[in-house]
Coordinates of C-alpha atoms and ligand atoms in Angstrom, one line a residue:
M1 CA 97.4 86.6 113.8
T2 CA 99.0 84.6 116.3
N3 CA 101.7 87.1 117.4
I4 CA 99.1 90.3 117.8
P5 CA 98.9 90.9 121.6
P6 CA 95.8 90.7 123.6
A7 CA 95.3 94.5 123.2
F8 CA 95.4 94.0 119.7
S9 CA 92.2 91.5 119.3
P10 CA 89.3 92.4 117.5
E11 CA 87.4 91.6 120.4
T12 CA 88.4 94.1 122.7
Q13 CA 86.6 96.7 120.8
P14 CA 83.7 96.6 118.3
G15 CA 84.4 99.4 115.5
P16 CA 85.6 100.1 112.0
V17 CA 87.9 97.5 111.4
P18 CA 90.6 98.9 108.2
Q19 CA 91.1 96.7 105.5
P20 CA 94.9 95.2 104.5
V21 CA 96.4 97.5 101.9
G22 CA 98.4 95.1 100.1
V23 CA 101.9 97.0 100.6
R24 CA 104.8 94.6 99.1
S25 CA 107.3 96.1 101.5
L26 CA 108.1 97.3 105.0
R27 CA 109.0 100.8 103.2
E28 CA 105.7 100.4 101.2
L29 CA 104.0 99.6 104.1
I30 CA 105.4 102.9 106.5
E31 CA 104.8 105.5 103.8
H32 CA 101.4 104.2 102.9
V33 CA 100.1 104.2 106.3
A34 CA 102.2 107.9 107.3
G35 CA 100.1 109.4 104.2
R36 CA 97.1 108.2 105.9
G37 CA 94.5 110.1 107.7
L38 CA 92.7 108.4 110.9
G39 CA 89.9 106.4 110.6
P40 CA 86.5 107.5 111.8
L41 CA 86.3 107.4 115.4
G42 CA 82.8 108.2 116.1
D43 CA 82.2 110.3 119.2
L44 CA 85.3 111.7 120.9
G45 CA 84.0 110.8 124.2
D46 CA 86.4 109.8 127.4
A47 CA 87.2 106.7 127.0
G48 CA 88.6 106.5 130.7
V49 CA 91.7 106.2 129.5
A50 CA 94.0 105.0 132.4
E51 CA 95.4 102.0 130.7
A52 CA 98.6 101.7 129.3
L53 CA 98.4 101.1 125.5
P54 CA 100.9 102.4 123.3
F55 CA 100.5 105.1 120.9
P56 CA 100.9 102.6 117.2
F57 CA 104.4 103.4 115.6
L58 CA 102.8 103.2 112.5
A59 CA 100.7 105.9 113.1
I60 CA 103.8 108.4 114.1
V61 CA 103.8 110.8 111.1
G62 CA 106.7 111.7 108.8
Q63 CA 109.6 110.4 110.8
L64 CA 111.1 107.7 107.7
E65 CA 114.2 107.6 108.9
M66 CA 114.2 107.0 112.1
K67 CA 111.0 104.6 111.6
L68 CA 113.7 102.7 109.1
A69 CA 116.8 102.3 111.2
L70 CA 114.3 101.5 114.4
L71 CA 113.3 98.7 112.0
L72 CA 116.7 97.9 110.6
A73 CA 117.5 97.0 114.2
L74 CA 114.8 94.4 114.7
V75 CA 115.6 93.1 111.7
N76 CA 119.1 92.9 112.0
P77 CA 120.1 92.8 115.6
A78 CA 124.2 93.2 114.1
V79 CA 124.0 97.0 112.9
G80 CA 125.1 97.8 116.3
G81 CA 122.1 99.4 117.7
V82 CA 120.4 103.0 117.2
L83 CA 121.3 106.4 118.4
L84 CA 117.9 108.6 118.2
I85 CA 119.6 112.8 118.6
G86 CA 117.2 115.7 118.8
P87 CA 115.0 117.8 120.6
R88 CA 112.7 117.3 123.0
G89 CA 109.2 116.6 122.2
A90 CA 110.3 115.4 118.4
G91 CA 108.8 112.1 119.6
K92 CA 111.6 110.2 120.0
T93 CA 110.8 108.2 123.2
T94 CA 107.1 107.5 121.8
A95 CA 108.6 105.6 118.5
V96 CA 110.5 103.6 121.0
R97 CA 108.0 102.3 122.9
S98 CA 105.0 102.2 119.9
L99 CA 107.6 99.0 118.9
V100 CA 105.9 96.6 121.3
D101 CA 103.2 96.5 118.3
L102 CA 106.1 95.1 116.3
L103 CA 108.3 93.1 118.6
P104 CA 109.2 89.8 116.6
Q105 CA 109.7 86.2 118.1
S106 CA 113.3 85.3 119.3
P107 CA 114.5 81.9 120.7
R108 CA 114.7 83.0 124.4
S109 CA 116.8 80.9 127.1
L110 CA 115.1 78.6 129.3
C111 CA 118.1 79.2 132.0
Y112 CA 119.0 81.8 134.5
Y113 CA 122.6 82.7 132.3
G114 CA 121.1 82.3 129.5
C115 CA 122.7 79.3 128.4
T116 CA 121.6 78.8 124.3
A117 CA 122.7 75.6 122.1
E118 CA 124.1 78.2 119.8
D119 CA 126.7 78.8 122.4
I120 CA 127.8 75.0 122.2
E121 CA 127.2 75.4 118.5
T122 CA 130.1 77.6 118.6
G123 CA 131.8 77.6 121.9
G124 CA 131.6 73.8 123.0
I125 CA 129.8 72.5 125.4
D126 CA 132.3 74.8 128.4
A127 CA 130.4 77.4 127.2
V128 CA 127.0 76.8 128.7
C129 CA 126.2 75.7 132.7
P130 CA 126.5 72.4 133.6
D131 CA 122.9 72.1 134.1
C132 CA 122.2 73.6 130.3
A133 CA 125.0 71.0 128.7
R134 CA 123.3 68.0 130.7
K135 CA 120.4 69.1 128.7
Y136 CA 121.9 69.3 125.7
A137 CA 122.9 66.1 126.1
Q138 CA 120.1 64.4 126.9
G139 CA 118.2 66.3 123.8
E140 CA 116.2 68.4 126.0
P141 CA 115.7 71.9 124.3
L142 CA 117.7 75.0 126.0
T143 CA 115.1 77.8 124.0
R144 CA 111.7 78.5 123.4
S145 CA 110.0 81.0 120.7
D146 CA 109.4 84.0 122.3
R147 CA 108.2 87.5 121.9
V148 CA 111.0 90.0 121.6
R149 CA 110.5 92.4 124.7
L150 CA 111.3 96.2 125.1
V151 CA 113.5 96.8 128.3
E152 CA 113.9 100.1 129.5
L153 CA 116.7 101.7 131.5
P154 CA 115.4 103.3 134.5
L155 CA 117.3 107.0 134.6
N156 CA 118.4 106.6 137.9
A157 CA 119.8 103.1 137.4
R158 CA 122.8 102.7 139.0
L159 CA 125.4 99.9 138.3
E160 CA 124.1 97.8 141.2
D161 CA 120.7 97.4 139.2
V162 CA 122.8 97.7 136.0
V163 CA 125.1 94.7 136.1
G164 CA 123.2 93.2 139.3
G165 CA 124.8 92.6 142.5
L166 CA 124.0 90.3 146.0
D167 CA 120.6 89.2 146.5
E168 CA 120.3 90.4 150.2
R169 CA 116.9 88.3 150.6
A170 CA 119.2 85.5 149.5
A171 CA 121.7 86.6 151.6
V172 CA 120.0 86.2 154.4
H173 CA 119.4 82.3 154.7
E174 CA 123.2 82.1 154.8
R175 CA 123.6 81.4 150.4
I176 CA 125.6 83.8 148.9
R177 CA 123.7 84.6 145.7
L178 CA 123.9 87.2 142.9
R179 CA 121.0 88.5 141.4
R180 CA 120.2 89.7 137.8
G181 CA 121.0 93.3 136.6
I182 CA 119.0 95.0 133.4
L183 CA 121.2 93.8 131.6
A184 CA 120.9 90.3 131.8
Q185 CA 117.2 90.6 131.6
A186 CA 117.8 92.7 128.2
D187 CA 119.3 89.3 126.9
R188 CA 117.7 88.9 123.5
N189 CA 115.4 91.5 124.0
L190 CA 115.8 95.5 123.0
L191 CA 117.0 97.9 125.8
Y192 CA 116.2 101.2 125.4
V193 CA 118.2 104.3 127.0
D194 CA 117.1 107.6 127.1
E195 CA 118.9 110.5 128.2
V196 CA 121.5 108.4 127.4
N197 CA 124.0 111.3 127.1
L198 CA 123.0 111.9 131.0
L199 CA 123.9 108.7 133.0
T200 CA 127.0 108.3 134.9
D201 CA 130.1 106.7 133.0
E202 CA 130.4 103.9 134.4
V203 CA 127.2 102.8 133.8
V204 CA 127.3 104.0 130.1
D205 CA 130.3 101.9 130.1
A206 CA 129.1 98.7 131.5
I207 CA 126.1 98.7 129.0
L208 CA 128.5 99.6 126.4
D209 CA 130.7 96.6 126.9
A210 CA 127.8 94.4 127.8
A211 CA 126.5 94.9 124.1
A212 CA 129.7 94.7 122.4
Q213 CA 130.6 91.6 124.2
G214 CA 126.9 90.1 124.4
I215 CA 128.0 88.6 127.7
Y216 CA 129.4 90.0 131.6
T217 CA 130.7 88.5 134.7
V218 CA 129.3 90.3 137.8
R219 CA 132.1 89.7 140.9
R220 CA 130.7 90.0 144.4
G221 CA 133.1 88.8 147.1
P222 CA 133.2 84.7 146.6
V223 CA 131.0 84.4 144.4
S224 CA 130.7 85.6 140.1
A225 CA 128.4 85.0 137.8
T226 CA 128.3 85.5 133.7
Y227 CA 125.6 86.5 132.1
R228 CA 124.7 86.9 128.4
A229 CA 123.8 90.3 127.8
R230 CA 123.1 90.1 123.4
F231 CA 120.7 92.8 123.2
V232 CA 119.8 95.9 120.9
L233 CA 120.6 99.0 122.3
I234 CA 118.3 102.0 121.5
G235 CA 119.7 105.0 122.8
S236 CA 118.6 109.1 122.7
M237 CA 119.5 111.9 123.6
N238 CA 118.7 115.8 122.9
P239 CA 121.8 117.6 122.3
E240 CA 121.2 120.9 124.3
E241 CA 121.5 118.7 127.2
G242 CA 124.8 117.6 127.4
K243 CA 127.7 116.0 124.9
L244 CA 128.0 112.3 124.3
R245 CA 131.7 110.8 124.6
P246 CA 133.1 110.6 121.2
Q247 CA 134.0 107.0 122.2
I248 CA 130.7 106.1 122.9
M249 CA 128.8 108.0 120.4
D250 CA 131.0 105.8 118.1
R251 CA 129.7 102.2 119.6
F252 CA 126.1 102.9 118.3
G253 CA 125.4 102.0 114.7
L254 CA 122.7 103.6 113.3
R255 CA 122.2 107.6 114.2
V256 CA 119.3 109.6 113.4
I257 CA 118.6 113.3 113.9
V258 CA 115.1 113.6 115.1
R259 CA 113.1 116.9 114.1
G260 CA 110.0 118.4 114.1
L261 CA 108.2 117.8 111.4
A262 CA 108.4 120.7 108.7
S263 CA 104.9 121.0 107.2
P264 CA 102.0 122.4 108.5
Q265 CA 100.0 119.7 107.2
D266 CA 102.0 116.9 109.2
R267 CA 102.1 118.9 112.5
L268 CA 98.2 119.1 112.1
E269 CA 97.9 115.7 111.2
A270 CA 100.6 114.3 114.1
Y271 CA 98.4 116.8 116.2
R272 CA 94.9 114.7 115.2
R273 CA 95.9 111.4 116.2
V274 CA 97.5 112.3 119.3
Q275 CA 94.7 113.9 120.6
A276 CA 92.3 110.8 119.3
Y277 CA 94.8 108.9 121.1
L278 CA 94.2 110.4 124.3
T279 CA 90.6 110.5 124.1
Q280 CA 90.4 107.1 122.6
P281 CA 93.3 105.0 122.8
R282 CA 91.4 101.4 122.1
Q283 CA 90.0 103.3 119.2
V284 CA 93.1 104.7 117.3
V285 CA 94.8 101.4 118.5
L286 CA 92.5 99.5 116.5
D287 CA 92.3 101.5 113.7
Y288 CA 96.2 100.5 112.8
N289 CA 95.5 96.7 113.8
L290 CA 95.8 95.1 110.4
D291 CA 98.7 97.3 109.4
S292 CA 100.6 96.5 112.6
A293 CA 99.7 93.1 112.1
Q294 CA 101.0 93.4 108.1
A295 CA 104.0 95.1 109.3
L296 CA 105.1 92.7 111.8
A297 CA 104.5 89.8 109.5
D298 CA 107.1 91.2 107.1
I299 CA 109.5 91.9 110.0
Q300 CA 109.7 88.3 110.7
A301 CA 109.8 87.4 107.4
A302 CA 112.2 89.2 106.5
R303 CA 114.2 87.9 110.0
D304 CA 114.0 84.4 108.3
Q305 CA 115.2 86.1 105.3
L306 CA 118.6 87.9 106.7
P307 CA 120.5 84.6 106.9
K308 CA 120.2 83.9 103.2
V309 CA 121.3 87.9 102.5
I310 CA 124.7 88.2 100.9
L311 CA 126.6 90.8 100.4
S312 CA 128.8 90.8 96.8
N313 CA 132.3 92.1 96.9
P314 CA 131.5 94.7 93.6
V315 CA 129.1 96.2 96.3
A316 CA 131.1 96.0 99.0
D317 CA 134.2 97.5 97.2
L318 CA 131.6 100.5 96.9
G319 CA 130.3 101.2 100.5
L320 CA 134.8 101.1 101.2
A321 CA 135.2 103.9 98.6
L322 CA 132.4 105.7 100.7
V323 CA 134.2 104.9 104.0
Q324 CA 137.7 106.0 102.4
Q325 CA 136.4 109.1 100.6
L326 CA 134.6 110.3 104.0
K327 CA 137.7 109.4 105.8
I328 CA 136.4 108.1 108.8
D329 CA 138.7 105.5 110.7
S330 CA 135.7 103.3 112.7
L331 CA 135.4 100.2 111.3
R332 CA 131.9 100.1 112.9
A333 CA 131.1 102.4 109.8
E334 CA 131.2 100.0 107.6
I335 CA 130.2 97.0 109.9
T336 CA 126.9 99.0 110.9
M337 CA 126.5 100.1 107.0
F338 CA 126.8 96.4 105.7
E339 CA 124.6 95.0 108.3
A340 CA 122.1 97.6 107.7
A341 CA 122.4 97.1 104.2
R342 CA 121.7 93.4 104.1
A343 CA 118.2 94.6 106.5
Y344 CA 117.3 96.8 104.6
A345 CA 117.8 94.0 101.5
A346 CA 115.3 91.1 103.3
I347 CA 113.4 93.5 104.2
D348 CA 112.6 93.9 100.2
G349 CA 112.5 90.3 100.0
R350 CA 115.7 89.9 98.3
D351 CA 118.6 87.8 98.5
E352 CA 121.5 90.2 97.7
V353 CA 122.2 93.6 98.8
I354 CA 121.9 96.2 95.5
P355 CA 123.8 99.8 95.6
T356 CA 120.0 101.2 96.4
D357 CA 120.6 99.3 99.3
L358 CA 123.4 101.3 100.8
W359 CA 122.1 104.6 99.3
E360 CA 119.3 104.1 101.9
V361 CA 121.2 103.3 104.8
A362 CA 124.9 104.8 105.0
P363 CA 123.8 108.1 106.0
M364 CA 122.2 106.4 109.4
A365 CA 125.6 104.1 109.4
L366 CA 128.1 106.7 108.7
R367 CA 127.3 109.9 110.1
L368 CA 129.0 111.3 112.7
R369 CA 131.7 109.4 112.2
R370 CA 134.0 111.9 111.5
S371 CA 136.1 112.7 114.2
T372 CA 137.0 116.4 114.0
F373 CA 139.6 115.7 117.3
M374 CA 141.7 112.3 115.4
A375 CA 141.8 114.7 111.4
D376 CA 143.5 117.7 113.5
F377 CA 144.7 114.9 115.2
F378 CA 146.3 113.8 112.3
T379 CA 147.7 117.5 110.7
Q380 CA 149.3 118.0 113.8
Q381 CA 151.2 114.8 114.2
G382 CA 151.8 115.1 110.5
V383 CA 153.5 118.4 110.9
E384 CA 155.4 117.0 113.5
E385 CA 156.7 113.9 112.0
A386 CA 157.7 116.5 109.2
E387 CA 159.7 118.8 112.1
L388 CA 161.7 115.8 113.3
A389 CA 162.6 114.5 109.8
T390 CA 164.2 117.9 109.1
I391 CA 166.1 118.2 112.4
M392 CA 166.9 114.6 112.3
N393 CA 168.4 115.3 108.8
Q394 CA 170.4 118.3 110.5
F395 CA 172.2 116.7 113.0
L396 CA 172.1 112.9 111.5
G397 CA 172.4 113.5 107.8
K398 CA 171.0 111.4 105.3
P399 CA 168.7 109.0 106.0
P400 CA 170.2 105.1 104.8
E401 CA 169.3 103.5 101.9
K402 CA 167.5 101.1 101.9
Ligands
ZN1 ZN1 122.1 77.1 131.3

């Protein structure tokens, strides 16, 4: 229970404590809780609700694929982020913000530039700042364990805020220093970008480049600094409000189409939970307290399990055949699919990916990958190549024997 933030401590509010449900996998837990009605809430008086208790992730009704995608990204950052696509009011933002219940522990750098011992192991001693190189040599730790955080990009963020810029306060003292931007703060965290289709191109490009490289450099006049930015990118967009450039779309690993709830019973249950949350947020959070703690423990266990999970060649061949049959060009399709399948297996407590895992994650990894532009382009190009060959035949004669 040590990982539960203060808001979830049983001392914060007396009331009925739900019993653990004894489920085996995270998926079962999500399904179980999503189908359970809200517990008794006592009288629904106004609890004076100015506090910011997030709506419990597990209390979101339905939306199984959205929940799975977000949890897979928490378990394995290598899935390459999540894009939630759907109309306003379908619960995208609520779901992302609700993840704060479930954020696992991760090693966090003690250094301003985000240096870790891992950097030295992969890139040598020059991969870290001089300060950290000295610490490493003396056997001092470069990181400590800390909870992953949810960093939200403000809607009006400028490039300067995103990558960082000159620290004006420091400049007053005749020393030029750079201020860390949002991307550096997002290192080892989740970065949530709402309305990603409405950001300016330069901001989106900066975010996607950092997400792809895990590192970025800022230059301002004579000073420059390099920051780590290894974050899980979560974007959401309403397609009614503007398209996303295809090259941006390709950079998101998992894609989920979020629709409103279809069944009247689900809608009624969702309405009940939201109303209960609006009047008695503490009580609702408490009602999901044990399930949330269980889910968090499962996520942490899956993260620990992940390095052991292997993808055998026969299963990989099945996935590649799928990609080929769908005529998807981007290599990110299979990278995402395989990494998501490994996370899915880890959540299930296995150390090997099985074909069923592909069945679960393939739609999220592969949808919206087929580019009609590229398909048309190749068809057109085929026509031109044939024409070229005919004309060359006409004027140059038969092609030389090879
Ligand atoms: Zn350092």
